[in-house]
Coordinates of C-alpha atoms and ligand atoms in Angstrom, one line a residue:
X28 CA 15.4 -5.6 -17.2
X29 CA 14.5 -7.8 -14.4
X30 CA 12.2 -10.8 -13.8
X31 CA 10.1 -11.0 -10.7
X32 CA 7.7 -13.7 -9.5
X33 CA 4.8 -12.2 -7.6
X34 CA 2.5 -14.4 -5.6
X35 CA -1.1 -13.2 -5.5
X36 CA -3.7 -14.2 -3.0
X37 CA -7.1 -12.8 -3.9
X38 CA -8.9 -14.1 -0.8
X39 CA -12.6 -13.3 -0.2
X40 CA -15.2 -10.6 -0.7
X41 CA -13.8 -7.6 -2.7
X42 CA -10.3 -9.2 -2.6
X43 CA -10.5 -10.6 -6.1
X44 CA -11.8 -7.3 -7.6
X45 CA -9.2 -5.1 -6.1
X46 CA -6.3 -7.5 -6.6
X47 CA -7.1 -7.7 -10.3
X48 CA -6.5 -3.9 -10.5
X49 CA -3.3 -4.2 -8.5
X50 CA -2.0 -6.8 -10.9
X51 CA -2.9 -4.7 -13.9
X52 CA -1.1 -1.7 -12.4
X53 CA 1.9 -3.8 -11.9
X54 CA 1.8 -5.1 -15.5
X55 CA 1.6 -1.5 -16.7
X56 CA 4.7 -0.6 -14.7
X57 CA 6.4 -3.6 -16.1
X58 CA 5.6 -2.6 -19.7
X59 CA 6.7 1.0 -19.1
X60 CA 9.9 0.2 -17.2
X61 CA 11.0 -3.1 -18.8
X62 CA 10.4 -5.5 -16.0
X63 CA 8.7 -8.9 -16.4
X64 CA 6.3 -10.0 -13.7
X65 CA 5.1 -13.6 -13.5
X66 CA 2.0 -13.9 -11.3
X67 CA 1.3 -17.1 -9.4
X68 CA -2.0 -17.4 -7.6
X69 CA -2.5 -19.1 -4.2
X70 CA -5.4 -19.7 -1.8
X71 CA -6.0 -18.3 1.7
X72 CA -8.9 -17.4 3.8
X73 CA -12.5 -18.5 3.1
X74 CA -11.7 -19.4 -0.5
X75 CA -9.0 -21.8 0.8
X76 CA -11.4 -23.2 3.4
X77 CA -14.0 -23.9 0.7
X78 CA -11.4 -25.6 -1.6
X79 CA -9.2 -27.4 0.9
X80 CA -10.8 -27.3 4.4
X81 CA -8.1 -25.1 5.9
X82 CA -7.5 -21.3 5.8
X83 CA -3.9 -21.6 4.8
X84 CA -2.8 -24.6 2.8
X85 CA 0.9 -25.6 2.9
X86 CA 1.1 -25.1 -0.9
X87 CA 0.3 -21.4 -0.4
X88 CA 3.0 -21.0 2.2
X89 CA 5.6 -22.7 0.0
X90 CA 4.6 -20.9 -3.1
X91 CA 4.7 -17.5 -1.4
X92 CA 8.1 -18.2 0.1
X93 CA 9.4 -19.1 -3.3
X94 CA 8.3 -15.7 -4.8
X95 CA 9.8 -12.2 -4.6
X96 CA 6.7 -10.6 -3.0
X97 CA 3.1 -11.3 -2.1
X98 CA 0.2 -9.2 -3.2
X99 CA -2.8 -10.0 -0.9
X100 CA -6.4 -8.9 -1.3
X101 CA -8.5 -9.5 1.8
X102 CA -10.0 -12.5 3.7
X103 CA -13.1 -13.3 5.7
X104 CA -16.8 -13.0 5.6
X105 CA -20.1 -14.0 7.3
X106 CA -20.0 -17.5 5.6
X107 CA -17.0 -18.6 7.7
X108 CA -17.7 -16.7 11.0
X109 CA -19.0 -19.9 12.7
X110 CA -15.9 -21.9 12.0
X111 CA -13.8 -23.0 15.0
X112 CA -11.3 -20.3 15.9
X113 CA -8.2 -22.0 14.5
X114 CA -9.9 -22.6 11.2
X115 CA -11.3 -19.1 10.6
X116 CA -10.0 -17.2 7.6
X117 CA -8.3 -14.7 10.0
X118 CA -6.3 -17.6 11.5
X119 CA -4.9 -18.2 8.0
X120 CA -3.8 -14.6 7.7
X121 CA -2.1 -14.5 11.1
X122 CA -0.3 -17.8 10.3
X123 CA 0.9 -16.4 7.0
X124 CA 2.3 -13.3 8.6
X125 CA 4.1 -15.4 11.2
X126 CA 5.4 -17.9 8.6
X127 CA 6.8 -15.1 6.5
X128 CA 8.4 -13.4 9.6
X129 CA 6.7 -10.2 8.5
X130 CA 7.0 -8.5 11.9
X131 CA 6.9 -4.9 10.7
X132 CA 3.7 -3.6 9.3
X133 CA 4.0 -0.2 7.7
X134 CA 0.7 1.7 7.2
X135 CA 1.1 5.1 5.7
X136 CA -1.8 7.5 6.0
X137 CA -1.4 10.3 3.6
X138 CA -4.0 13.0 3.2
X139 CA -4.3 14.1 -0.5
X140 CA -5.4 17.8 -0.9
X141 CA -7.9 16.5 -3.5
X142 CA -9.7 14.4 -0.8
X143 CA -9.6 17.0 2.0
X144 CA -13.4 17.3 1.9
X145 CA -14.0 13.5 1.7
X146 CA -13.0 13.0 5.4
X147 CA -15.4 13.7 8.2
X148 CA -12.7 15.8 9.9
X149 CA -12.4 19.5 9.1
X150 CA -10.0 20.2 6.1
X151 CA -8.0 22.8 8.0
X152 CA -7.2 20.2 10.6
X153 CA -6.2 17.6 8.0
X154 CA -4.3 19.5 5.4
X155 CA -0.7 18.2 5.1
X156 CA -1.2 15.1 7.3
X157 CA 1.3 12.5 6.4
X158 CA 1.7 9.7 9.0
X159 CA 3.5 6.4 8.9
X160 CA 2.1 3.9 11.4
X161 CA 4.6 1.1 12.2
X162 CA 2.7 -1.7 13.7
X163 CA 4.3 -4.8 15.3
X164 CA 2.7 -7.7 13.5
X165 CA 3.9 -11.1 14.7
X166 CA 3.8 -10.8 18.5
X167 CA 1.8 -9.2 21.3
X168 CA -1.7 -10.2 22.3
X169 CA -2.4 -11.7 18.9
X170 CA 0.1 -14.5 19.5
X171 CA 0.5 -14.8 23.2
X172 CA -0.8 -17.8 25.2
X173 CA -4.5 -18.0 25.8
X174 CA -7.7 -20.0 25.5
X175 CA -11.1 -20.6 27.0
X176 CA -11.3 -22.8 30.1
X177 CA -13.6 -23.6 33.0
X178 CA -17.3 -24.1 33.2
X179 CA -20.5 -22.2 33.4
X180 CA -20.3 -18.7 34.9
X181 CA -16.6 -19.5 35.7
X182 CA -15.6 -20.0 32.1
X183 CA -12.8 -17.6 31.2
X184 CA -11.4 -16.4 28.0
X185 CA -7.7 -15.5 28.2
X186 CA -5.3 -13.7 25.9
X187 CA -1.9 -12.6 27.0
X188 CA 0.4 -9.8 25.6
X189 CA 4.0 -10.9 25.5
X190 CA 6.9 -8.8 24.2
X191 CA 10.5 -9.6 24.5
X192 CA 13.3 -7.1 24.4
X193 CA 14.4 -8.5 21.0
X194 CA 11.0 -8.1 19.5
X195 CA 10.7 -4.5 20.8
X196 CA 14.1 -3.6 19.5
X197 CA 13.6 -5.0 16.0
X198 CA 10.3 -3.1 15.5
X199 CA 11.7 0.1 17.1
X200 CA 14.6 -0.1 14.7
X201 CA 12.3 -0.2 11.7
X202 CA 10.5 2.8 13.0
X203 CA 13.6 4.9 13.9
X204 CA 15.0 4.2 10.4
X205 CA 11.7 5.2 8.8
X206 CA 11.7 8.4 10.8
X207 CA 15.2 9.2 9.7
X208 CA 14.1 9.1 6.1
X209 CA 11.1 11.4 6.9
X210 CA 10.7 14.3 9.3
X211 CA 12.8 12.6 12.1
X212 CA 10.0 12.4 14.6
X213 CA 8.9 9.2 16.3
X214 CA 6.0 8.7 18.7
X215 CA 6.0 5.4 20.5
X216 CA 2.4 4.5 21.6
X217 CA 1.8 2.2 24.6
X218 CA -0.2 1.8 27.8
X219 CA 2.7 1.9 30.2
X220 CA 0.5 3.3 33.0
X221 CA -1.3 0.0 33.2
X222 CA 0.4 -2.8 31.3
X223 CA 3.9 -4.1 32.3
X224 CA 4.5 -5.3 28.7
X225 CA 4.1 -1.6 27.7
X226 CA 6.5 -0.6 30.5
X227 CA 9.2 -2.8 29.0
X228 CA 8.3 -1.5 25.5
X229 CA 8.8 2.1 26.6
X230 CA 12.0 1.3 28.5
X231 CA 13.5 -0.4 25.4
X232 CA 12.5 2.3 23.0
X233 CA 14.0 5.0 25.2
X234 CA 17.3 3.2 25.6
X235 CA 17.5 2.7 21.8
X236 CA 16.7 6.3 21.1
X237 CA 19.4 7.5 23.4
X238 CA 22.1 5.1 22.3
X239 CA 21.5 4.8 18.6
X240 CA 19.1 7.5 17.3
X241 CA 19.8 10.8 19.1
X242 CA 19.0 12.6 15.9
X243 CA 15.3 11.4 16.0
X244 CA 13.0 13.3 18.2
X245 CA 11.3 10.6 20.3
X246 CA 8.1 11.0 22.2
X247 CA 5.7 8.6 24.0
X248 CA 1.9 8.6 24.2
X249 CA -0.6 6.4 25.9
X250 CA -2.8 4.8 23.3
X251 CA -6.1 6.4 24.6
X252 CA -4.5 9.8 24.3
X253 CA -3.1 8.9 20.8
X254 CA -6.6 7.9 19.6
X255 CA -7.8 11.4 20.6
X256 CA -4.7 13.3 19.3
X257 CA -5.0 11.6 15.9
X258 CA -8.3 13.4 15.3
X259 CA -7.5 16.5 17.3
X260 CA -4.3 17.4 15.6
X261 CA -3.0 14.7 13.2
X262 CA -0.2 16.9 11.8
X263 CA 1.7 16.5 15.1
X264 CA 2.6 12.9 14.0
X265 CA 5.3 11.7 11.7
X266 CA 6.1 8.1 12.5
X267 CA 4.1 6.2 15.1
X268 CA 5.4 2.8 16.4
X269 CA 3.2 0.6 18.4
X270 CA 2.1 -2.9 19.4
X271 CA 0.1 -5.3 17.2
X272 CA -3.3 -4.6 18.7
X273 CA -2.9 -0.9 19.2
X274 CA -1.6 -0.6 15.7
X275 CA -4.6 -2.5 14.4
X276 CA -6.9 0.0 16.0
X277 CA -5.0 3.2 15.4
X278 CA -4.4 2.4 11.7
X279 CA -8.2 2.1 11.1
X280 CA -8.6 5.4 12.8
X281 CA -5.8 7.0 10.8
X282 CA -7.4 5.7 7.6
X283 CA -10.5 8.0 8.2
X284 CA -8.2 11.0 8.1
X285 CA -7.5 10.2 4.5
X286 CA -11.2 10.1 3.6
X287 CA -11.7 6.4 3.3
X288 CA -10.3 3.1 4.5
X289 CA -10.4 2.3 0.7
X290 CA -7.3 4.5 0.3
X291 CA -4.9 2.8 2.8
X292 CA -2.1 0.5 1.7
X293 CA 0.2 -1.6 3.8
X294 CA 3.5 -3.3 3.7
X295 CA 4.6 -6.1 6.0
X296 CA 8.3 -6.6 6.0
X297 CA 11.1 -8.0 8.0
X298 CA 11.2 -11.5 6.6
X299 CA 12.7 -12.8 3.4
X300 CA 9.5 -12.2 1.4
X301 CA 7.4 -9.0 1.9
X302 CA 3.7 -9.2 2.3
X303 CA 1.6 -6.4 0.7
X304 CA -2.1 -5.9 1.4
X305 CA -4.6 -3.1 1.5
X306 CA -5.9 -2.6 5.1
X307 CA -9.6 -2.4 4.3
X308 CA -10.6 -6.1 4.6
X309 CA -13.1 -8.1 2.5
X310 CA -16.2 -5.8 2.7
X311 CA -18.6 -8.6 2.0
X312 CA -21.5 -6.1 1.7
X313 CA -20.2 -4.7 -1.6
X314 CA -18.4 -7.8 -2.9
X315 CA -18.8 -8.6 -6.6
X316 CA -20.5 -5.3 -7.4
X317 CA -17.5 -3.4 -8.8
X318 CA -18.0 -0.7 -6.1
X319 CA -14.8 -1.2 -4.2
X320 CA -12.1 1.4 -4.3
X321 CA -9.0 -0.3 -5.9
X322 CA -6.7 2.7 -4.9
X323 CA -5.7 1.0 -1.6
X324 CA -4.5 -2.0 -3.5
X325 CA -2.8 0.1 -6.2
X326 CA -1.1 2.1 -3.4
X327 CA -0.1 -1.3 -2.0
X328 CA 1.5 -2.1 -5.3
X329 CA 3.6 1.1 -4.9
X330 CA 4.8 -0.3 -1.5
X331 CA 5.5 -3.7 -3.1
X332 CA 7.7 -2.0 -5.6
X333 CA 9.4 0.2 -3.0
X334 CA 10.0 -2.2 -0.1
X335 CA 9.6 -5.6 -1.8
X336 CA 11.5 -5.1 -5.0
X337 CA 13.6 -2.0 -4.2
X338 CA 12.3 -0.2 -7.3
X339 CA 11.8 3.3 -5.9
X340 CA 11.4 5.1 -9.2
X341 CA 8.6 2.6 -10.2
X342 CA 6.9 3.1 -6.8
X343 CA 6.8 6.8 -7.3
X344 CA 5.4 6.4 -10.8
X345 CA 2.4 4.5 -9.3
X346 CA 1.9 7.1 -6.6
X347 CA 1.9 9.8 -9.2
X348 CA -0.7 8.0 -11.2
X349 CA -2.9 7.7 -8.2
X350 CA -2.5 11.4 -7.5
X351 CA -3.3 12.2 -11.1
X352 CA -6.6 10.3 -11.2
X353 CA -7.6 12.2 -8.1
X354 CA -6.6 15.5 -9.6
X355 CA -8.6 14.6 -12.7
X356 CA -11.7 14.4 -10.5
X357 CA -12.2 10.6 -10.7
X358 CA -13.6 9.0 -7.6
X359 CA -15.0 5.7 -6.4
X360 CA -18.2 5.8 -4.3
X361 CA -16.4 5.8 -0.9
X362 CA -14.6 9.1 -1.7
X363 CA -17.3 10.8 -3.8
X364 CA -17.4 14.5 -3.9
X365 CA -19.6 17.0 -5.6
X366 CA -18.6 17.6 -9.3
X367 CA -16.5 14.5 -9.5
X368 CA -17.0 11.5 -11.8
X369 CA -17.8 8.3 -10.0
X370 CA -16.2 5.1 -11.3
X371 CA -16.5 1.4 -10.5
X372 CA -13.5 -0.7 -9.5
X373 CA -12.4 -1.7 -13.0
X374 CA -12.9 1.7 -14.5
X375 CA -10.8 3.3 -11.7
X376 CA -8.2 0.6 -12.5
X377 CA -8.3 1.5 -16.2
X378 CA -7.9 5.2 -15.3
X379 CA -4.7 4.5 -13.2
X380 CA -3.3 2.2 -15.9
X381 CA -3.8 4.9 -18.6
X382 CA -2.0 7.4 -16.4
X383 CA 0.8 4.9 -15.6
X384 CA 1.7 5.0 -19.3
X385 CA 2.0 8.8 -19.5
X386 CA 2.8 10.4 -16.1
X387 CA 6.3 11.9 -15.9
Ligands
IPM1 C1 -5.8 -5.9 9.8 C2 -7.0 -6.8 10.1 C3 -6.5 -8.1 10.6 C4 -5.8 -7.8 11.9 C5 -7.6 -9.2 10.8 C6 -8.4 -9.4 9.6 C7 -7.1 -10.4 11.4 O1 -7.9 -6.1 10.9 O2 -5.0 -6.3 9.0 O3 -5.8 -4.8 10.3 O4 -6.4 -7.7 13.0 O5 -4.6 -7.7 11.9
MG2 MG1 -7.4 -4.1 11.3

């Protein structure tokens, strides 16, 4: 029996709807396995701007740092797009990642047999795909020096990609270790033919592989080629490690292998408190309509249990419950298939909770 404090940031758009189902899944795990979860809600993103004027109030940072893990919904929407750059909802999210020191973003893309036909890629290409994208999350071009300067036609917008050896080593270590627990294959993705920051990245990863991980089969790919290979032959990949911006792009692409971005969970770790969020974003077009797929958030709860609370058996229980609803032919609109039952957000959450009580 253990007590855990979980901070919850619902955010904007579909964030509140999907987070509610994540919380219910966690409560069901608690009931079944004898853990007590105390949930504390904090503001970030557009909701925080509306309430306090800033996208990440200090109280949210403090509250999250005092908890065991953070379950995060999604932030952003058209309402806040015209805000100055540093006050946009996205700025709050980036600040939170940085504040928590969550430099390693794990984005597993697992293709369930039940959803083979839900993807736009041919089932025979997809079957068995199981990729872990390890994205560097607190550095690179997202955080390098930049700004807009000059006048008229000479105004320039600048962003800079900066990576130090220490930053590359720590993210590569997470990826090598992840590969060791999987199929022992690591593909490092960069643009070393053009960018010097990528040249250093590749150099450091090669040196680490030789010195510390000779048992892991290491390969390198340019990001443009990787984008192509992911849809040509996704099964060639086990773990992918890459920079902040390349990981952002490639993980959205990988999500489409699974049938829907509504299926993809993520864990951001490396600091004292792990940060767990579905990758799909706030989807303002369907917000408040009970149409959103909560399985990405419930999958995120599995990652929270595994990486945040070190409760592996509980994590597997959640993953089994997700698989079982799919086996039982239950779907949300984004993964609908002929002959299946289409459910809304809450009803899909109910279905998972029910199975969480019974799956073995
Ligand atoms: C993601 C998102 C964010 C990112 C945005 C919302 C800032 O796209 O988590 O992938 O670019 O990191
Ligand atoms: Mg993204």
